[in-house]
PDB file of C-alpha atoms in Angstrom:
ATOM      1  CA  MET N   1     176.373 180.556 142.399  1.00 86.00           C
ATOM      2  CA  HIS N   2     173.386 179.211 144.302  1.00 96.00           C
ATOM      3  CA  TYR N   3     170.196 180.315 142.600  1.00 97.00           C
ATOM      4  CA  GLN N   4     166.782 181.055 144.037  1.00 97.00           C
ATOM      5  CA  LEU N   5     163.910 180.066 141.756  1.00 98.00           C
ATOM      6  CA  TYR N   6     160.510 181.579 142.455  1.00 97.00           C
ATOM      7  CA  TYR N   7     157.508 179.743 141.054  1.00 97.00           C
ATOM      8  CA  TRP N   8     154.198 178.266 142.160  1.00 96.00           C
ATOM      9  CA  PRO N   9     154.856 175.210 144.339  1.00 95.00           C
ATOM     10  CA  MET N  10     151.965 173.017 143.172  1.00 96.00           C
ATOM     11  CA  ILE N  11     152.552 172.890 139.409  1.00 96.00           C
ATOM     12  CA  GLN N  12     155.253 172.391 136.821  1.00 97.00           C
ATOM     13  CA  GLY N  13     154.009 175.253 134.636  1.00 97.00           C
ATOM     14  CA  ARG N  14     156.453 177.628 133.015  1.00 97.00           C
ATOM     15  CA  GLY N  15     158.856 177.214 135.903  1.00 97.00           C
ATOM     16  CA  GLU N  16     159.555 173.659 134.834  1.00 98.00           C
ATOM     17  CA  TYR N  17     161.563 174.813 131.815  1.00 98.00           C
ATOM     18  CA  VAL N  18     163.880 176.627 134.221  1.00 98.00           C
ATOM     19  CA  ARG N  19     164.029 173.660 136.610  1.00 98.00           C
ATOM     20  CA  LEU N  20     165.070 171.348 133.779  1.00 98.00           C
ATOM     21  CA  ALA N  21     167.931 173.662 132.827  1.00 98.00           C
ATOM     22  CA  LEU N  22     169.132 173.996 136.428  1.00 98.00           C
ATOM     23  CA  GLU N  23     168.906 170.247 136.966  1.00 98.00           C
ATOM     24  CA  ASP N  24     170.719 169.309 133.762  1.00 98.00           C
ATOM     25  CA  ALA N  25     173.480 171.783 134.578  1.00 98.00           C
ATOM     26  CA  GLY N  26     173.830 170.410 138.111  1.00 97.00           C
ATOM     27  CA  ALA N  27     173.389 173.941 139.418  1.00 97.00           C
ATOM     28  CA  GLY N  28     172.572 174.542 143.053  1.00 97.00           C
ATOM     29  CA  TYR N  29     169.193 176.153 143.540  1.00 97.00           C
ATOM     30  CA  THR N  30     166.361 176.564 145.999  1.00 97.00           C
ATOM     31  CA  ASP N  31     162.766 176.265 144.796  1.00 97.00           C
ATOM     32  CA  VAL N  32     161.751 179.035 147.166  1.00 96.00           C
ATOM     33  CA  ALA N  33     157.958 178.804 147.222  1.00 96.00           C
ATOM     34  CA  ARG N  34     158.066 175.084 148.038  1.00 95.00           C
ATOM     35  CA  ALA N  35     159.691 175.808 151.399  1.00 92.00           C
ATOM     36  CA  LYS N  36     158.031 177.129 154.547  1.00 92.00           C
ATOM     37  CA  GLY N  37     157.247 180.816 154.151  1.00 94.00           C
ATOM     38  CA  GLY N  38     158.253 180.683 150.498  1.00 94.00           C
ATOM     39  CA  MET N  39     154.947 181.878 149.055  1.00 94.00           C
ATOM     40  CA  GLY N  40     155.119 184.968 151.208  1.00 95.00           C
ATOM     41  CA  ALA N  41     158.672 185.627 150.102  1.00 92.00           C
ATOM     42  CA  MET N  42     157.657 185.285 146.458  1.00 93.00           C
ATOM     43  CA  THR N  43     154.743 187.677 146.872  1.00 92.00           C
ATOM     44  CA  LYS N  44     156.961 190.206 148.611  1.00 91.00           C
ATOM     45  CA  MET N  45     159.431 190.093 145.723  1.00 88.00           C
ATOM     46  CA  MET N  46     156.659 190.862 143.226  1.00 89.00           C
ATOM     47  CA  GLU N  47     155.142 193.657 145.288  1.00 89.00           C
ATOM     48  CA  THR N  48     158.315 195.644 145.733  1.00 84.00           C
ATOM     49  CA  HIS N  49     158.630 198.851 143.742  1.00 78.00           C
ATOM     50  CA  LYS N  50     162.409 199.042 143.960  1.00 81.00           C
ATOM     51  CA  GLY N  51     165.006 197.814 141.493  1.00 80.00           C
ATOM     52  CA  THR N  52     163.671 195.513 138.755  1.00 84.00           C
ATOM     53  CA  PRO N  53     160.577 193.797 140.215  1.00 86.00           C
ATOM     54  CA  PRO N  54     159.220 190.847 138.207  1.00 90.00           C
ATOM     55  CA  PHE N  55     155.691 190.905 136.836  1.00 92.00           C
ATOM     56  CA  ALA N  56     154.947 187.255 137.600  1.00 93.00           C
ATOM     57  CA  PRO N  57     156.652 183.924 138.296  1.00 96.00           C
ATOM     58  CA  PRO N  58     158.866 182.360 137.253  1.00 97.00           C
ATOM     59  CA  PHE N  59     161.750 184.589 138.177  1.00 96.00           C
ATOM     60  CA  LEU N  60     165.283 183.787 139.236  1.00 97.00           C
ATOM     61  CA  LYS N  61     167.515 185.492 141.771  1.00 96.00           C
ATOM     62  CA  ALA N  62     171.160 185.166 140.815  1.00 96.00           C
ATOM     63  CA  GLY N  63     173.276 187.146 143.226  1.00 94.00           C
ATOM     64  CA  SER N  64     172.002 190.717 142.964  1.00 92.00           C
ATOM     65  CA  LEU N  65     170.157 190.033 139.710  1.00 94.00           C
ATOM     66  CA  VAL N  66     166.430 189.326 139.559  1.00 94.00           C
ATOM     67  CA  ILE N  67     165.518 187.885 136.158  1.00 96.00           C
ATOM     68  CA  GLY N  68     161.941 187.355 134.998  1.00 96.00           C
ATOM     69  CA  GLN N  69     160.303 185.599 132.029  1.00 97.00           C
ATOM     70  CA  THR N  70     161.147 181.972 131.224  1.00 98.00           C
ATOM     71  CA  ALA N  71     162.987 182.607 127.958  1.00 98.00           C
ATOM     72  CA  ASN N  72     164.964 185.450 129.523  1.00 98.00           C
ATOM     73  CA  ILE N  73     166.007 183.262 132.473  1.00 98.00           C
ATOM     74  CA  LEU N  74     167.102 180.513 130.097  1.00 98.00           C
ATOM     75  CA  LEU N  75     169.083 182.994 128.006  1.00 98.00           C
ATOM     76  CA  TYR N  76     170.999 183.877 131.171  1.00 98.00           C
ATOM     77  CA  LEU N  77     171.492 180.294 132.371  1.00 98.00           C
ATOM     78  CA  GLY N  78     172.373 178.949 128.941  1.00 97.00           C
ATOM     79  CA  ALA N  79     175.372 181.222 128.595  1.00 95.00           C
ATOM     80  CA  ARG N  80     176.663 180.334 132.057  1.00 96.00           C
ATOM     81  CA  HIS N  81     176.129 176.588 132.107  1.00 97.00           C
ATOM     82  CA  GLY N  82     177.014 175.393 128.626  1.00 96.00           C
ATOM     83  CA  LEU N  83     173.390 175.111 127.514  1.00 98.00           C
ATOM     84  CA  ALA N  84     173.743 177.526 124.594  1.00 97.00           C
ATOM     85  CA  PRO N  85     176.359 178.264 121.923  1.00 95.00           C
ATOM     86  CA  LYS N  86     179.119 180.697 122.807  1.00 95.00           C
ATOM     87  CA  ALA N  87     178.832 182.816 119.663  1.00 96.00           C
ATOM     88  CA  GLU N  88     176.317 185.647 119.739  1.00 96.00           C
ATOM     89  CA  GLY N  89     174.488 184.384 116.673  1.00 96.00           C
ATOM     90  CA  GLY N  90     174.070 180.952 118.233  1.00 96.00           C
ATOM     91  CA  LYS N  91     172.837 182.383 121.514  1.00 97.00           C
ATOM     92  CA  LEU N  92     170.225 184.463 119.736  1.00 98.00           C
ATOM     93  CA  TRP N  93     169.150 181.480 117.614  1.00 97.00           C
ATOM     94  CA  VAL N  94     168.493 179.302 120.667  1.00 98.00           C
ATOM     95  CA  HIS N  95     166.724 182.224 122.350  1.00 98.00           C
ATOM     96  CA  GLN N  96     164.565 182.566 119.242  1.00 98.00           C
ATOM     97  CA  LEU N  97     163.686 178.870 119.419  1.00 98.00           C
ATOM     98  CA  GLN N  98     162.735 179.251 123.069  1.00 98.00           C
ATOM     99  CA  LEU N  99     160.463 182.180 122.263  1.00 98.00           C
ATOM    100  CA  THR N 100     158.776 180.022 119.617  1.00 98.00           C
ATOM    101  CA  ILE N 101     158.290 177.324 122.262  1.00 98.00           C
ATOM    102  CA  ALA N 102     156.762 179.966 124.537  1.00 98.00           C
ATOM    103  CA  ASP N 103     154.248 180.813 121.810  1.00 98.00           C
ATOM    104  CA  PHE N 104     153.344 177.128 121.566  1.00 98.00           C
ATOM    105  CA  VAL N 105     152.978 176.803 125.332  1.00 98.00           C
ATOM    106  CA  LEU N 106     150.376 179.582 125.271  1.00 97.00           C
ATOM    107  CA  GLU N 107     148.438 177.770 122.548  1.00 97.00           C
ATOM    108  CA  ILE N 108     148.547 174.558 124.596  1.00 98.00           C
ATOM    109  CA  HIS N 109     147.115 176.398 127.585  1.00 97.00           C
ATOM    110  CA  ASP N 110     144.359 177.880 125.436  1.00 97.00           C
ATOM    111  CA  THR N 111     143.041 174.464 124.443  1.00 97.00           C
ATOM    112  CA  HIS N 112     141.397 174.167 127.836  1.00 97.00           C
ATOM    113  CA  HIS N 113     140.961 177.881 128.567  1.00 96.00           C
ATOM    114  CA  PRO N 114     140.181 179.528 125.203  1.00 95.00           C
ATOM    115  CA  LEU N 115     138.042 182.237 126.801  1.00 94.00           C
ATOM    116  CA  GLY N 116     140.627 183.157 129.407  1.00 92.00           C
ATOM    117  CA  PRO N 117     142.108 181.927 132.690  1.00 90.00           C
ATOM    118  CA  SER N 118     139.599 183.754 134.887  1.00 91.00           C
ATOM    119  CA  LEU N 119     136.897 181.213 133.958  1.00 92.00           C
ATOM    120  CA  TYR N 120     136.831 177.547 134.966  1.00 93.00           C
ATOM    121  CA  TYR N 121     137.209 174.888 132.289  1.00 94.00           C
ATOM    122  CA  GLU N 122     133.628 173.842 133.044  1.00 94.00           C
ATOM    123  CA  ASP N 123     132.468 177.306 131.944  1.00 95.00           C
ATOM    124  CA  GLN N 124     134.054 176.988 128.493  1.00 96.00           C
ATOM    125  CA  LYS N 125     133.794 173.328 127.516  1.00 95.00           C
ATOM    126  CA  ALA N 126     132.304 173.902 124.064  1.00 96.00           C
ATOM    127  CA  PRO N 127     134.854 176.566 123.002  1.00 97.00           C
ATOM    128  CA  ALA N 128     137.632 174.386 124.451  1.00 97.00           C
ATOM    129  CA  LYS N 129     136.568 171.444 122.307  1.00 97.00           C
ATOM    130  CA  LYS N 130     136.489 173.604 119.181  1.00 97.00           C
ATOM    131  CA  ARG N 131     139.853 175.159 120.020  1.00 97.00           C
ATOM    132  CA  THR N 132     141.408 171.736 120.661  1.00 98.00           C
ATOM    133  CA  GLU N 133     140.265 170.422 117.270  1.00 98.00           C
ATOM    134  CA  GLU N 134     141.894 173.377 115.509  1.00 98.00           C
ATOM    135  CA  PHE N 135     144.980 172.980 117.693  1.00 98.00           C
ATOM    136  CA  TRP N 136     145.524 169.373 116.601  1.00 98.00           C
ATOM    137  CA  ASP N 137     144.491 169.928 113.008  1.00 98.00           C
ATOM    138  CA  SER N 138     146.840 172.830 112.297  1.00 98.00           C
ATOM    139  CA  ARG N 139     148.875 174.152 115.225  1.00 98.00           C
ATOM    140  CA  VAL N 140     150.538 170.952 116.449  1.00 98.00           C
ATOM    141  CA  PRO N 141     151.661 169.947 112.933  1.00 98.00           C
ATOM    142  CA  LYS N 142     152.978 173.481 112.365  1.00 98.00           C
ATOM    143  CA  TYR N 143     154.991 173.746 115.583  1.00 98.00           C
ATOM    144  CA  LEU N 144     156.197 170.177 116.059  1.00 98.00           C
ATOM    145  CA  GLY N 145     156.771 169.829 112.330  1.00 98.00           C
ATOM    146  CA  TYR N 146     159.023 172.884 112.458  1.00 98.00           C
ATOM    147  CA  PHE N 147     161.198 171.388 115.187  1.00 98.00           C
ATOM    148  CA  GLU N 148     161.186 167.982 113.492  1.00 97.00           C
ATOM    149  CA  ASP N 149     162.518 169.632 110.333  1.00 96.00           C
ATOM    150  CA  LEU N 150     165.236 171.435 112.286  1.00 97.00           C
ATOM    151  CA  VAL N 151     166.522 168.207 113.837  1.00 96.00           C
ATOM    152  CA  GLN N 152     166.656 166.631 110.388  1.00 95.00           C
ATOM    153  CA  ALA N 153     168.284 169.650 108.730  1.00 95.00           C
ATOM    154  CA  ASN N 154     170.976 169.998 111.402  1.00 92.00           C
ATOM    155  CA  ARG N 155     171.793 166.269 111.227  1.00 89.00           C
ATOM    156  CA  GLY N 156     172.451 165.944 114.916  1.00 85.00           C
ATOM    157  CA  ALA N 157     171.040 164.427 118.050  1.00 92.00           C
ATOM    158  CA  PHE N 158     169.467 167.728 119.064  1.00 95.00           C
ATOM    159  CA  VAL N 159     167.564 170.596 117.535  1.00 95.00           C
ATOM    160  CA  THR N 160     170.641 172.712 116.722  1.00 95.00           C
ATOM    161  CA  GLY N 161     173.001 169.825 115.985  1.00 91.00           C
ATOM    162  CA  ARG N 162     175.243 167.612 118.103  1.00 91.00           C
ATOM    163  CA  ARG N 163     175.171 169.593 121.352  1.00 94.00           C
ATOM    164  CA  LEU N 164     172.219 169.899 123.700  1.00 97.00           C
ATOM    165  CA  THR N 165     170.824 173.346 124.474  1.00 98.00           C
ATOM    166  CA  TYR N 166     168.100 174.492 126.814  1.00 98.00           C
ATOM    167  CA  ALA N 167     165.721 174.442 123.831  1.00 98.00           C
ATOM    168  CA  ASP N 168     166.071 170.639 123.737  1.00 98.00           C
ATOM    169  CA  LEU N 169     165.177 170.429 127.414  1.00 98.00           C
ATOM    170  CA  SER N 170     162.087 172.510 126.723  1.00 98.00           C
ATOM    171  CA  LEU N 171     161.101 170.308 123.783  1.00 98.00           C
ATOM    172  CA  PHE N 172     161.366 167.295 126.097  1.00 98.00           C
ATOM    173  CA  GLN N 173     158.851 169.006 128.383  1.00 98.00           C
ATOM    174  CA  ILE N 174     156.537 169.775 125.466  1.00 98.00           C
ATOM    175  CA  VAL N 175     156.455 166.143 124.330  1.00 98.00           C
ATOM    176  CA  ASP N 176     155.903 164.773 127.831  1.00 98.00           C
ATOM    177  CA  GLY N 177     153.249 167.374 128.557  1.00 98.00           C
ATOM    178  CA  LEU N 178     151.309 166.577 125.399  1.00 98.00           C
ATOM    179  CA  ARG N 179     151.572 162.875 126.208  1.00 98.00           C
ATOM    180  CA  TYR N 180     149.981 163.587 129.568  1.00 98.00           C
ATOM    181  CA  ALA N 181     147.259 165.954 128.395  1.00 98.00           C
ATOM    182  CA  PHE N 182     146.351 164.214 125.138  1.00 98.00           C
ATOM    183  CA  PRO N 183     147.514 160.579 125.370  1.00 98.00           C
ATOM    184  CA  LYS N 184     145.345 159.349 122.468  1.00 98.00           C
ATOM    185  CA  ARG N 185     145.973 162.243 120.114  1.00 98.00           C
ATOM    186  CA  MET N 186     149.692 162.358 120.855  1.00 98.00           C
ATOM    187  CA  ALA N 187     150.138 158.594 120.387  1.00 98.00           C
ATOM    188  CA  ALA N 188     148.612 158.904 116.926  1.00 97.00           C
ATOM    189  CA  PHE N 189     150.694 161.972 116.038  1.00 98.00           C
ATOM    190  CA  GLU N 190     154.124 160.809 117.198  1.00 98.00           C
ATOM    191  CA  LYS N 191     154.821 158.776 114.055  1.00 97.00           C
ATOM    192  CA  ARG N 192     154.930 162.084 112.168  1.00 98.00           C
ATOM    193  CA  VAL N 193     157.798 163.459 114.283  1.00 98.00           C
ATOM    194  CA  PRO N 194     160.140 160.488 114.937  1.00 97.00           C
ATOM    195  CA  ARG N 195     163.262 162.627 115.258  1.00 97.00           C
ATOM    196  CA  LEU N 196     161.651 164.848 117.853  1.00 97.00           C
ATOM    197  CA  ILE N 197     160.565 161.790 119.843  1.00 98.00           C
ATOM    198  CA  ALA N 198     164.117 160.412 119.650  1.00 97.00           C
ATOM    199  CA  LEU N 199     165.392 163.785 120.904  1.00 97.00           C
ATOM    200  CA  ARG N 200     162.980 163.540 123.825  1.00 98.00           C
ATOM    201  CA  ASP N 201     164.308 160.079 124.673  1.00 98.00           C
ATOM    202  CA  ARG N 202     167.926 161.260 124.575  1.00 97.00           C
ATOM    203  CA  VAL N 203     167.122 164.081 126.990  1.00 98.00           C
ATOM    204  CA  ALA N 204     165.350 161.669 129.352  1.00 98.00           C
ATOM    205  CA  GLU N 205     168.473 159.499 129.550  1.00 98.00           C
ATOM    206  CA  ARG N 206     170.837 162.294 130.512  1.00 98.00           C
ATOM    207  CA  PRO N 207     172.080 161.393 134.020  1.00 98.00           C
ATOM    208  CA  ASN N 208     170.989 164.554 135.792  1.00 98.00           C
ATOM    209  CA  ILE N 209     167.609 164.647 134.064  1.00 98.00           C
ATOM    210  CA  LYS N 210     166.991 160.953 134.728  1.00 98.00           C
ATOM    211  CA  ALA N 211     167.735 161.482 138.424  1.00 98.00           C
ATOM    212  CA  TYR N 212     165.498 164.543 138.537  1.00 98.00           C
ATOM    213  CA  LEU N 213     162.549 162.759 136.919  1.00 98.00           C
ATOM    214  CA  ALA N 214     162.801 160.001 139.530  1.00 98.00           C
ATOM    215  CA  SER N 215     162.990 162.459 142.434  1.00 97.00           C
ATOM    216  CA  GLU N 216     160.386 164.284 144.512  1.00 96.00           C
ATOM    217  CA  ARG N 217     161.621 167.542 143.017  1.00 96.00           C
ATOM    218  CA  ARG N 218     159.716 166.725 139.822  1.00 98.00           C
ATOM    219  CA  ILE N 219     156.128 167.792 140.494  1.00 97.00           C
ATOM    220  CA  PRO N 220     153.663 165.435 138.783  1.00 97.00           C
ATOM    221  CA  PHE N 221     151.513 166.743 135.949  1.00 97.00           C
ATOM    222  CA  ASN N 222     148.110 167.805 137.241  1.00 97.00           C
ATOM    223  CA  GLU N 223     144.976 169.689 136.257  1.00 95.00           C
ATOM    224  CA  GLU N 224     146.167 172.986 137.684  1.00 95.00           C
ATOM    225  CA  GLY N 225     149.082 173.420 135.299  1.00 95.00           C
ATOM    226  CA  ILE N 226     149.469 174.168 131.607  1.00 97.00           C
ATOM    227  CA  PHE N 227     149.088 170.557 130.479  1.00 98.00           C
ATOM    228  CA  ARG N 228     145.685 169.311 131.661  1.00 97.00           C
ATOM    229  CA  ARG N 229     143.991 166.021 130.842  1.00 97.00           C
ATOM    230  CA  TYR N 230     140.324 166.260 129.993  1.00 97.00           C
ATOM    231  CA  LYS N 231     138.826 163.189 128.325  1.00 96.00           C
ATOM    232  CA  ALA N 232     136.396 165.284 126.296  1.00 97.00           C
ATOM    233  CA  LEU N 233     139.328 166.976 124.559  1.00 97.00           C
ATOM    234  CA  ASP N 234     141.269 163.805 123.772  1.00 97.00           C
ATOM    235  CA  LEU N 235     139.004 161.994 121.322  1.00 92.00           C
TER     236      LEU N 235
END
């Protein structure tokens, strides 16, 4: 199977969680919108009223299937590429973890756009600062503490135990994204989640992930994506 991934070509965003899974699995895929004419092809896919049109990127074309929503795509890929348990209960558990990560990703985005994405950051600086303080005071400890506790409770190298799942790849992205967006705050917080940081390091050393991170396929973090670095928010 050669997959076609549709996502914005200038950012990591939510598509990066899918890219990490495809890369770790060594799956063949085309990042469609990064090729000539790809943006037009992506728009056409979303504007069709036939079949099962996606609402927004990312979405994945796998043969005749068109699968939207990051967690839904990962549910599909996990079962086919050894990135999720085989038993139904295990599959649903990892899917549940990914949905929790998706909730956290939204809260990360809202630190710099608490009033909504239609406004520029410059139009909501004061609310963003207030939201960021609450985010680091209560939300980061709640979410990252939850995953830290899971790694400890399952007594393994990864969040569900000894075997890596796509949830671990997504947690790698969360840690690296927070390091980019909030280098000072994250450096101070990391001592509270040592197992999660060790998990991140294990993911980074996986051969396919290590090669991907060193390649041009890995789009650098920037101020158009979910993780954005604003000095006023990282005090």
